[in-house]
Amino acid sequence: SDNDILTIYKVRPNSAAAVAGLSPGDELIRVDGLPVLQIGHEEAYRRLHGAVGTPVHIAVRRSTMPDFEWNLTLIRTPQ
């Protein structure tokens, strides 16, 4: 359901997300191993935007491949 994911709507050029190949429309389903459904959108967003240079572990689903879960570790970049 829409409540258990965050949909990526924009990927900044040269950001960690861009380097990892994330695209608008990709669905973020876990942050640091915690389901977005469990922690809520605000907490997921807070965890994504931690200290620059530190890692964040995410799980992503792409609408064109709904059965495939993509697990990534990104190094946070300046916003």
PDB file of C-alpha atoms in Angstrom, residues 23-70:
ATOM      1  CA  SER A  23      15.076   7.265 -10.360  1.00  0.00           C
ATOM      2  CA  PRO A  24      11.888   9.223  -9.754  1.00  0.00           C
ATOM      3  CA  GLY A  25       9.104   6.727  -9.123  1.00  0.00           C
ATOM      4  CA  ASP A  26      11.315   4.263  -7.256  1.00  0.00           C
ATOM      5  CA  GLU A  27       9.767   3.219  -3.946  1.00  0.00           C
ATOM      6  CA  LEU A  28      11.746   3.339  -0.714  1.00  0.00           C
ATOM      7  CA  ILE A  29      10.503   0.516   1.493  1.00  0.00           C
ATOM      8  CA  ARG A  30      13.144   0.314   4.266  1.00  0.00           C
ATOM      9  CA  VAL A  31      15.695   2.689   5.794  1.00  0.00           C
ATOM     10  CA  ASP A  32      18.520   1.223   7.890  1.00  0.00           C
ATOM     11  CA  GLY A  33      16.625  -2.073   7.972  1.00  0.00           C
ATOM     12  CA  LEU A  34      13.433  -0.534   9.350  1.00  0.00           C
ATOM     13  CA  PRO A  35      10.238  -0.718   7.279  1.00  0.00           C
ATOM     14  CA  VAL A  36       8.832   2.686   6.343  1.00  0.00           C
ATOM     15  CA  LEU A  37       5.436   1.313   7.411  1.00  0.00           C
ATOM     16  CA  GLN A  38       6.792   0.748  10.938  1.00  0.00           C
ATOM     17  CA  ILE A  39       8.716   3.997  11.435  1.00  0.00           C
ATOM     18  CA  GLY A  40       6.537   6.352   9.387  1.00  0.00           C
ATOM     19  CA  HIS A  41       7.417   8.742   6.604  1.00  0.00           C
ATOM     20  CA  GLU A  42       8.798  11.514   8.850  1.00  0.00           C
ATOM     21  CA  GLU A  43      11.217   9.199  10.655  1.00  0.00           C
ATOM     22  CA  ALA A  44      12.285   7.593   7.363  1.00  0.00           C
ATOM     23  CA  TYR A  45      12.988  11.035   5.907  1.00  0.00           C
ATOM     24  CA  ARG A  46      14.959  12.037   9.020  1.00  0.00           C
ATOM     25  CA  ARG A  47      17.057   8.869   8.803  1.00  0.00           C
ATOM     26  CA  LEU A  48      17.772   9.489   5.112  1.00  0.00           C
ATOM     27  CA  HIS A  49      19.115  12.962   5.801  1.00  0.00           C
ATOM     28  CA  GLY A  50      21.754  12.237   8.422  1.00  0.00           C
ATOM     29  CA  ALA A  51      25.298  13.564   8.654  1.00  0.00           C
ATOM     30  CA  VAL A  52      27.149  14.090   5.375  1.00  0.00           C
ATOM     31  CA  GLY A  53      29.677  11.333   4.683  1.00  0.00           C
ATOM     32  CA  THR A  54      27.851   8.701   6.744  1.00  0.00           C
ATOM     33  CA  PRO A  55      26.150   5.612   5.308  1.00  0.00           C
ATOM     34  CA  VAL A  56      22.445   4.915   5.072  1.00  0.00           C
ATOM     35  CA  HIS A  57      21.125   1.482   4.112  1.00  0.00           C
ATOM     36  CA  ILE A  58      17.975   1.439   2.005  1.00  0.00           C
ATOM     37  CA  ALA A  59      15.728  -1.058   0.265  1.00  0.00           C
ATOM     38  CA  VAL A  60      14.076   0.109  -2.949  1.00  0.00           C
ATOM     39  CA  ARG A  61      11.458  -1.292  -5.290  1.00  0.00           C
ATOM     40  CA  ARG A  62      11.018  -0.159  -8.891  1.00  0.00           C
ATOM     41  CA  SER A  63       7.497  -0.079 -10.331  1.00  0.00           C
ATOM     42  CA  THR A  64       8.680  -1.833 -13.499  1.00  0.00           C
ATOM     43  CA  MET A  65      10.025  -4.724 -11.382  1.00  0.00           C
ATOM     44  CA  PRO A  66       7.640  -4.965  -8.385  1.00  0.00           C
ATOM     45  CA  ASP A  67       8.964  -8.361  -7.247  1.00  0.00           C
ATOM     46  CA  PHE A  68      12.582  -7.204  -7.134  1.00  0.00           C
ATOM     47  CA  GLU A  69      13.957  -5.530  -3.999  1.00  0.00           C
ATOM     48  CA  TRP A  70      17.133  -3.527  -4.410  1.00  0.00           C
TER      49      TRP A  70
END
